PDB file of C-alpha atoms in Angstrom:
ATOM      1  CA  GLY A  10     -56.354  68.144-113.281  1.00 81.00           C
ATOM      2  CA  ASP A  11     -59.193  65.963-114.441  1.00 86.00           C
ATOM      3  CA  SER A  12     -62.616  66.696-112.980  1.00 90.00           C
ATOM      4  CA  VAL A  13     -66.346  66.246-113.452  1.00 94.00           C
ATOM      5  CA  THR A  14     -69.084  68.801-112.852  1.00 94.00           C
ATOM      6  CA  GLN A  15     -72.686  67.722-112.721  1.00 94.00           C
ATOM      7  CA  MET A  16     -76.007  69.399-112.223  1.00 85.00           C
ATOM      8  CA  GLU A  17     -76.887  69.931-108.614  1.00 85.00           C
ATOM      9  CA  GLY A  18     -80.093  68.534-107.234  1.00 84.00           C
ATOM     10  CA  PRO A  19     -82.324  67.568-105.836  1.00 94.00           C
ATOM     11  CA  VAL A  20     -84.530  66.917-108.831  1.00 96.00           C
ATOM     12  CA  THR A  21     -88.185  65.984-108.380  1.00 97.00           C
ATOM     13  CA  LEU A  22     -90.213  64.752-111.340  1.00 97.00           C
ATOM     14  CA  SER A  23     -93.600  63.220-111.902  1.00 97.00           C
ATOM     15  CA  GLU A  24     -93.758  59.704-113.273  1.00 97.00           C
ATOM     16  CA  GLU A  25     -93.357  59.553-117.083  1.00 96.00           C
ATOM     17  CA  ALA A  26     -91.624  62.950-117.226  1.00 97.00           C
ATOM     18  CA  PHE A  27     -88.462  63.508-119.273  1.00 97.00           C
ATOM     19  CA  LEU A  28     -85.190  63.539-117.377  1.00 97.00           C
ATOM     20  CA  THR A  29     -81.926  65.313-118.134  1.00 97.00           C
ATOM     21  CA  ILE A  30     -78.996  65.471-115.728  1.00 97.00           C
ATOM     22  CA  ASN A  31     -76.141  67.551-117.069  1.00 97.00           C
ATOM     23  CA  CYS A  32     -72.528  66.505-116.757  1.00 97.00           C
ATOM     24  CA  THR A  33     -69.427  68.194-118.124  1.00 97.00           C
ATOM     25  CA  TYR A  34     -65.848  67.156-117.716  1.00 96.00           C
ATOM     26  CA  THR A  35     -62.287  68.435-117.852  1.00 94.00           C
ATOM     27  CA  ALA A  36     -59.617  65.959-118.827  1.00 91.00           C
ATOM     28  CA  THR A  37     -56.332  65.603-120.611  1.00 85.00           C
ATOM     29  CA  GLY A  38     -56.159  62.875-123.179  1.00 81.00           C
ATOM     30  CA  TYR A  39     -59.030  60.519-123.854  1.00 84.00           C
ATOM     31  CA  PRO A  40     -61.016  59.593-120.767  1.00 91.00           C
ATOM     32  CA  SER A  41     -63.787  57.047-120.478  1.00 92.00           C
ATOM     33  CA  LEU A  42     -67.060  58.377-119.103  1.00 94.00           C
ATOM     34  CA  PHE A  43     -69.532  56.693-116.776  1.00 95.00           C
ATOM     35  CA  TRP A  44     -72.826  57.172-115.008  1.00 97.00           C
ATOM     36  CA  TYR A  45     -73.200  55.385-111.697  1.00 96.00           C
ATOM     37  CA  VAL A  46     -76.419  55.077-109.719  1.00 96.00           C
ATOM     38  CA  GLN A  47     -76.909  54.611-105.999  1.00 93.00           C
ATOM     39  CA  TYR A  48     -80.318  53.342-104.955  1.00 93.00           C
ATOM     40  CA  PRO A  49     -81.380  53.903-101.338  1.00 88.00           C
ATOM     41  CA  GLY A  50     -79.465  51.637 -98.990  1.00 84.00           C
ATOM     42  CA  GLU A  51     -77.298  50.181-101.749  1.00 87.00           C
ATOM     43  CA  GLY A  52     -73.794  50.653-103.104  1.00 88.00           C
ATOM     44  CA  LEU A  53     -72.902  52.478-106.302  1.00 92.00           C
ATOM     45  CA  GLN A  54     -73.443  50.480-109.451  1.00 93.00           C
ATOM     46  CA  LEU A  55     -72.646  51.187-113.051  1.00 94.00           C
ATOM     47  CA  LEU A  56     -75.571  52.463-115.082  1.00 97.00           C
ATOM     48  CA  LEU A  57     -73.857  53.047-118.429  1.00 97.00           C
ATOM     49  CA  LYS A  58     -70.542  54.002-119.970  1.00 94.00           C
ATOM     50  CA  ALA A  59     -68.915  55.349-123.120  1.00 95.00           C
ATOM     51  CA  THR A  60     -65.264  54.899-123.919  1.00 91.00           C
ATOM     52  CA  LYS A  61     -64.687  57.204-126.882  1.00 91.00           C
ATOM     53  CA  ALA A  62     -66.069  60.307-128.538  1.00 93.00           C
ATOM     54  CA  ASP A  63     -69.538  59.982-130.085  1.00 95.00           C
ATOM     55  CA  ASP A  64     -70.206  56.694-128.311  1.00 95.00           C
ATOM     56  CA  LYS A  65     -73.649  56.387-126.779  1.00 97.00           C
ATOM     57  CA  GLY A  66     -74.077  54.403-123.593  1.00 97.00           C
ATOM     58  CA  SER A  67     -77.526  53.063-122.775  1.00 97.00           C
ATOM     59  CA  ASN A  68     -79.166  50.917-120.131  1.00 97.00           C
ATOM     60  CA  LYS A  69     -82.631  50.606-118.524  1.00 95.00           C
ATOM     61  CA  GLY A  70     -83.978  53.342-120.817  1.00 97.00           C
ATOM     62  CA  PHE A  71     -81.227  55.794-119.857  1.00 98.00           C
ATOM     63  CA  GLU A  72     -78.856  57.191-122.481  1.00 98.00           C
ATOM     64  CA  ALA A  73     -75.795  59.421-122.565  1.00 98.00           C
ATOM     65  CA  THR A  74     -73.605  60.455-125.496  1.00 98.00           C
ATOM     66  CA  TYR A  75     -69.891  61.234-125.176  1.00 97.00           C
ATOM     67  CA  ARG A  76     -69.552  64.705-126.737  1.00 96.00           C
ATOM     68  CA  LYS A  77     -65.919  65.709-127.074  1.00 93.00           C
ATOM     69  CA  GLU A  78     -66.711  69.058-128.686  1.00 94.00           C
ATOM     70  CA  THR A  79     -68.764  70.179-125.690  1.00 95.00           C
ATOM     71  CA  THR A  80     -66.951  67.982-123.114  1.00 95.00           C
ATOM     72  CA  SER A  81     -70.306  66.687-121.965  1.00 97.00           C
ATOM     73  CA  PHE A  82     -71.987  63.408-121.061  1.00 98.00           C
ATOM     74  CA  HIS A  83     -75.564  64.352-120.186  1.00 98.00           C
ATOM     75  CA  LEU A  84     -77.860  61.636-118.854  1.00 98.00           C
ATOM     76  CA  GLU A  85     -81.353  61.387-120.348  1.00 98.00           C
ATOM     77  CA  LYS A  86     -84.432  59.233-119.996  1.00 98.00           C
ATOM     78  CA  GLY A  87     -87.645  59.756-121.888  1.00 97.00           C
ATOM     79  CA  SER A  88     -90.075  58.538-119.234  1.00 96.00           C
ATOM     80  CA  VAL A  89     -88.981  58.148-115.627  1.00 97.00           C
ATOM     81  CA  GLN A  90     -90.497  55.693-113.169  1.00 97.00           C
ATOM     82  CA  VAL A  91     -90.794  55.777-109.395  1.00 97.00           C
ATOM     83  CA  SER A  92     -88.163  53.024-109.277  1.00 96.00           C
ATOM     84  CA  ASP A  93     -85.634  55.417-110.864  1.00 97.00           C
ATOM     85  CA  SER A  94     -85.495  57.430-107.643  1.00 97.00           C
ATOM     86  CA  ALA A  95     -81.825  57.367-106.668  1.00 96.00           C
ATOM     87  CA  VAL A  96     -78.640  59.414-106.642  1.00 95.00           C
ATOM     88  CA  TYR A  97     -76.824  59.605-109.980  1.00 97.00           C
ATOM     89  CA  PHE A  98     -73.072  60.189-110.282  1.00 96.00           C
ATOM     90  CA  CYS A  99     -71.173  61.176-113.388  1.00 96.00           C
ATOM     91  CA  ALA A 100     -67.579  59.917-113.475  1.00 94.00           C
ATOM     92  CA  LEU A 101     -64.549  59.693-115.695  1.00 92.00           C
ATOM     93  CA  SER A 102     -61.491  57.508-115.743  1.00 89.00           C
ATOM     94  CA  ASP A 103     -58.191  58.868-116.942  1.00 82.00           C
ATOM     95  CA  ASN A 104     -55.997  57.507-119.705  1.00 74.00           C
ATOM     96  CA  THR A 105     -54.547  54.819-117.487  1.00 76.00           C
ATOM     97  CA  GLY A 106     -57.736  53.601-115.843  1.00 75.00           C
ATOM     98  CA  ASN A 107     -55.951  54.052-112.532  1.00 77.00           C
ATOM     99  CA  GLN A 108     -57.862  57.096-111.448  1.00 83.00           C
ATOM    100  CA  PHE A 109     -61.578  57.770-111.410  1.00 88.00           C
ATOM    101  CA  TYR A 110     -63.131  61.175-110.736  1.00 90.00           C
ATOM    102  CA  PHE A 111     -66.720  61.543-109.570  1.00 92.00           C
ATOM    103  CA  GLY A 112     -69.198  64.379-109.605  1.00 93.00           C
ATOM    104  CA  THR A 113     -71.034  65.359-106.452  1.00 92.00           C
ATOM    105  CA  GLY A 114     -74.167  63.423-107.358  1.00 94.00           C
ATOM    106  CA  THR A 115     -77.701  64.424-108.312  1.00 95.00           C
ATOM    107  CA  SER A 116     -80.572  63.147-106.223  1.00 95.00           C
ATOM    108  CA  LEU A 117     -83.666  62.243-108.246  1.00 97.00           C
ATOM    109  CA  THR A 118     -87.087  61.650-106.730  1.00 97.00           C
ATOM    110  CA  VAL A 119     -89.907  60.478-108.975  1.00 97.00           C
ATOM    111  CA  ILE A 120     -93.412  60.886-107.599  1.00 97.00           C
ATOM    112  CA  PRO A 121     -96.424  58.891-108.806  1.00 94.00           C
TER     113      PRO A 121
ATOM    114  CA  GLY B 100     -68.313  36.015-103.073  1.00 54.00           C
ATOM    115  CA  ALA B 101     -69.763  37.489-106.201  1.00 78.00           C
ATOM    116  CA  GLY B 102     -69.322  41.137-105.294  1.00 91.00           C
ATOM    117  CA  VAL B 103     -67.111  43.467-103.285  1.00 95.00           C
ATOM    118  CA  SER B 104     -67.599  42.895 -99.589  1.00 96.00           C
ATOM    119  CA  GLN B 105     -66.845  45.466 -96.903  1.00 97.00           C
ATOM    120  CA  SER B 106     -66.886  45.171 -93.142  1.00 96.00           C
ATOM    121  CA  PRO B 107     -68.008  46.445 -90.803  1.00 97.00           C
ATOM    122  CA  ARG B 108     -70.994  48.114 -92.428  1.00 95.00           C
ATOM    123  CA  TYR B 109     -71.311  50.493 -89.498  1.00 97.00           C
ATOM    124  CA  LYS B 110     -68.694  51.579 -87.000  1.00 97.00           C
ATOM    125  CA  VAL B 111     -69.033  54.038 -84.142  1.00 97.00           C
ATOM    126  CA  ALA B 112     -65.764  55.162 -82.609  1.00 97.00           C
ATOM    127  CA  LYS B 113     -64.870  57.550 -79.858  1.00 97.00           C
ATOM    128  CA  ARG B 114     -62.542  60.340 -80.838  1.00 97.00           C
ATOM    129  CA  GLY B 115     -58.972  59.145 -80.554  1.00 97.00           C
ATOM    130  CA  GLN B 116     -59.708  55.475 -81.176  1.00 97.00           C
ATOM    131  CA  ASP B 117     -58.129  53.518 -84.004  1.00 98.00           C
ATOM    132  CA  VAL B 118     -60.367  51.805 -86.565  1.00 98.00           C
ATOM    133  CA  ALA B 119     -59.780  49.236 -89.283  1.00 98.00           C
ATOM    134  CA  LEU B 120     -62.033  48.799 -92.278  1.00 98.00           C
ATOM    135  CA  ARG B 121     -61.827  45.700 -94.433  1.00 98.00           C
ATOM    136  CA  CYS B 122     -62.444  45.218 -98.140  1.00 98.00           C
ATOM    137  CA  ASP B 123     -62.680  41.890 -99.932  1.00 97.00           C
ATOM    138  CA  PRO B 124     -62.650  42.606-103.689  1.00 96.00           C
ATOM    139  CA  ILE B 125     -63.975  40.506-106.520  1.00 95.00           C
ATOM    140  CA  SER B 126     -61.686  37.560-107.104  1.00 93.00           C
ATOM    141  CA  GLY B 127     -59.178  38.243-109.855  1.00 91.00           C
ATOM    142  CA  HIS B 128     -59.573  41.997-109.813  1.00 92.00           C
ATOM    143  CA  VAL B 129     -56.174  43.593-110.060  1.00 92.00           C
ATOM    144  CA  SER B 130     -57.103  47.130-109.102  1.00 93.00           C
ATOM    145  CA  LEU B 131     -58.506  48.209-105.752  1.00 95.00           C
ATOM    146  CA  PHE B 132     -59.565  51.705-104.769  1.00 95.00           C
ATOM    147  CA  TRP B 133     -60.609  53.353-101.515  1.00 97.00           C
ATOM    148  CA  TYR B 134     -62.891  56.369-101.558  1.00 96.00           C
ATOM    149  CA  GLN B 135     -64.320  58.605 -98.863  1.00 96.00           C
ATOM    150  CA  GLN B 136     -67.884  59.825 -99.309  1.00 94.00           C
ATOM    151  CA  ALA B 137     -69.168  62.601 -97.105  1.00 92.00           C
ATOM    152  CA  LEU B 138     -72.897  63.144 -96.744  1.00 87.00           C
ATOM    153  CA  GLY B 139     -74.354  64.604 -99.917  1.00 83.00           C
ATOM    154  CA  GLN B 140     -71.067  64.438-101.795  1.00 86.00           C
ATOM    155  CA  GLY B 141     -69.524  62.248-104.426  1.00 89.00           C
ATOM    156  CA  PRO B 142     -66.800  59.734-103.673  1.00 92.00           C
ATOM    157  CA  GLU B 143     -63.392  61.317-103.080  1.00 93.00           C
ATOM    158  CA  PHE B 144     -60.318  59.300-103.982  1.00 92.00           C
ATOM    159  CA  LEU B 145     -58.101  58.096-101.145  1.00 95.00           C
ATOM    160  CA  THR B 146     -55.748  55.475-102.493  1.00 95.00           C
ATOM    161  CA  TYR B 147     -55.217  52.900-105.235  1.00 93.00           C
ATOM    162  CA  PHE B 148     -53.575  49.472-105.386  1.00 95.00           C
ATOM    163  CA  GLN B 149     -52.539  47.391-108.307  1.00 93.00           C
ATOM    164  CA  ASN B 150     -52.182  43.916-106.875  1.00 94.00           C
ATOM    165  CA  GLU B 151     -50.198  44.415-103.666  1.00 95.00           C
ATOM    166  CA  ALA B 152     -48.518  47.628-104.762  1.00 95.00           C
ATOM    167  CA  GLN B 153     -49.943  50.911-103.517  1.00 96.00           C
ATOM    168  CA  LEU B 154     -49.416  53.052-106.599  1.00 93.00           C
ATOM    169  CA  ASP B 155     -51.191  56.185-105.487  1.00 91.00           C
ATOM    170  CA  LYS B 156     -51.944  57.404-101.989  1.00 93.00           C
ATOM    171  CA  SER B 157     -52.236  61.060-102.806  1.00 91.00           C
ATOM    172  CA  GLY B 158     -55.818  61.267-101.546  1.00 92.00           C
ATOM    173  CA  LEU B 159     -55.134  60.144 -98.002  1.00 96.00           C
ATOM    174  CA  PRO B 160     -56.011  63.220 -95.933  1.00 94.00           C
ATOM    175  CA  SER B 161     -53.351  62.808 -93.264  1.00 94.00           C
ATOM    176  CA  ASP B 162     -50.701  60.456 -91.947  1.00 95.00           C
ATOM    177  CA  ARG B 163     -53.349  59.016 -89.633  1.00 97.00           C
ATOM    178  CA  PHE B 164     -54.713  57.144 -92.641  1.00 98.00           C
ATOM    179  CA  PHE B 165     -52.967  54.007 -93.788  1.00 97.00           C
ATOM    180  CA  ALA B 166     -53.981  51.319 -96.275  1.00 98.00           C
ATOM    181  CA  GLU B 167     -52.502  47.973 -97.165  1.00 97.00           C
ATOM    182  CA  ARG B 168     -53.144  45.031 -99.460  1.00 97.00           C
ATOM    183  CA  PRO B 169     -50.338  42.642 -98.542  1.00 96.00           C
ATOM    184  CA  GLU B 170     -51.299  39.667-100.715  1.00 94.00           C
ATOM    185  CA  GLY B 171     -52.953  41.529-103.533  1.00 92.00           C
ATOM    186  CA  SER B 172     -56.459  40.581-102.483  1.00 94.00           C
ATOM    187  CA  VAL B 173     -58.042  41.759 -99.232  1.00 97.00           C
ATOM    188  CA  SER B 174     -57.303  45.339 -98.263  1.00 98.00           C
ATOM    189  CA  THR B 175     -57.515  47.154 -94.955  1.00 98.00           C
ATOM    190  CA  LEU B 176     -57.911  50.881 -94.422  1.00 98.00           C
ATOM    191  CA  LYS B 177     -56.726  51.935 -90.993  1.00 98.00           C
ATOM    192  CA  ILE B 178     -57.455  55.262 -89.369  1.00 98.00           C
ATOM    193  CA  GLN B 179     -55.486  56.113 -86.260  1.00 98.00           C
ATOM    194  CA  ARG B 180     -56.577  58.540 -83.568  1.00 97.00           C
ATOM    195  CA  THR B 181     -59.919  59.171 -85.247  1.00 97.00           C
ATOM    196  CA  GLN B 182     -61.303  62.705 -85.382  1.00 97.00           C
ATOM    197  CA  GLN B 183     -64.866  63.869 -85.916  1.00 96.00           C
ATOM    198  CA  GLU B 184     -64.046  65.035 -89.424  1.00 95.00           C
ATOM    199  CA  ASP B 185     -63.241  61.417 -90.314  1.00 97.00           C
ATOM    200  CA  SER B 186     -66.958  60.590 -90.091  1.00 97.00           C
ATOM    201  CA  ALA B 187     -67.996  59.449 -93.564  1.00 97.00           C
ATOM    202  CA  VAL B 188     -68.779  56.406 -95.641  1.00 96.00           C
ATOM    203  CA  TYR B 189     -65.652  54.631 -96.811  1.00 98.00           C
ATOM    204  CA  LEU B 190     -66.130  52.916-100.143  1.00 97.00           C
ATOM    205  CA  CYS B 191     -64.014  50.185-101.616  1.00 97.00           C
ATOM    206  CA  ALA B 192     -64.089  49.399-105.317  1.00 95.00           C
ATOM    207  CA  SER B 193     -62.281  46.917-107.506  1.00 94.00           C
ATOM    208  CA  SER B 194     -61.768  46.515-111.216  1.00 90.00           C
ATOM    209  CA  LEU B 195     -59.944  44.424-113.778  1.00 86.00           C
ATOM    210  CA  GLY B 196     -57.599  47.345-114.274  1.00 77.00           C
ATOM    211  CA  SER B 197     -58.239  48.474-117.821  1.00 71.00           C
ATOM    212  CA  LYS B 198     -58.989  52.047-118.833  1.00 67.00           C
ATOM    213  CA  THR B 199     -62.446  51.191-120.095  1.00 68.00           C
ATOM    214  CA  GLY B 200     -63.352  48.894-117.252  1.00 75.00           C
ATOM    215  CA  GLU B 201     -65.913  49.749-114.664  1.00 84.00           C
ATOM    216  CA  LEU B 202     -65.474  49.963-110.948  1.00 90.00           C
ATOM    217  CA  PHE B 203     -67.428  47.531-108.797  1.00 92.00           C
ATOM    218  CA  PHE B 204     -68.284  49.033-105.435  1.00 94.00           C
ATOM    219  CA  GLY B 205     -68.970  47.540-102.066  1.00 94.00           C
ATOM    220  CA  GLU B 206     -71.802  48.857 -99.942  1.00 92.00           C
ATOM    221  CA  GLY B 207     -69.408  50.901 -97.861  1.00 95.00           C
ATOM    222  CA  SER B 208     -68.457  51.213 -94.227  1.00 97.00           C
ATOM    223  CA  ARG B 209     -70.168  54.081 -92.421  1.00 96.00           C
ATOM    224  CA  LEU B 210     -67.877  55.510 -89.765  1.00 97.00           C
ATOM    225  CA  THR B 211     -69.237  57.818 -87.086  1.00 97.00           C
ATOM    226  CA  VAL B 212     -66.751  59.413 -84.730  1.00 97.00           C
ATOM    227  CA  LEU B 213     -68.237  60.816 -81.539  1.00 95.00           C
TER     228      LEU B 213
END
């Protein structure tokens, strides 16, 4: 069945460092791919998404490119801030949009 | 309201008690999902509604779990005879129901079973 595998954490970076969180997926058909973020004490919220191969999602300085050939959707940011400290979840939705699959989450802590 | 609202935010139950968790989705959202999130894990699918129809309940871990959405809006997740392994955060999410649409999550209901 469909599934998502993401890099395990926790990840600790200094402010302004480069961030990569790896995510790979297994799916039949043509899924849509998402990154969700959960800030401390808050619910999950969408960070960015890509709905077809080679699409790049971007938001708040974060980017991820839908790579069908490597079945990947890695999250990157060139210069992290303390306010980026959160848990990041990679997710996919199946062909119907009726089922979403989430990775286990990667905790990021950015220190000043 | 503007977002997905869940209540209660925190619930402590004694083992064997029944609990009911409520979700009020975004108005007009056709699809409603329940997820279970254990500590340090990602959300695990429980069940899915399209309007009032429960189209998928394959993720419900046992017959002690029951969900309903009788009028296609508010949904209730009921857990009967709670066990310690039921302790988790229960997340509700809604969406417009398209493949490319995002899920909007509530803040969750944290259930602790003693």
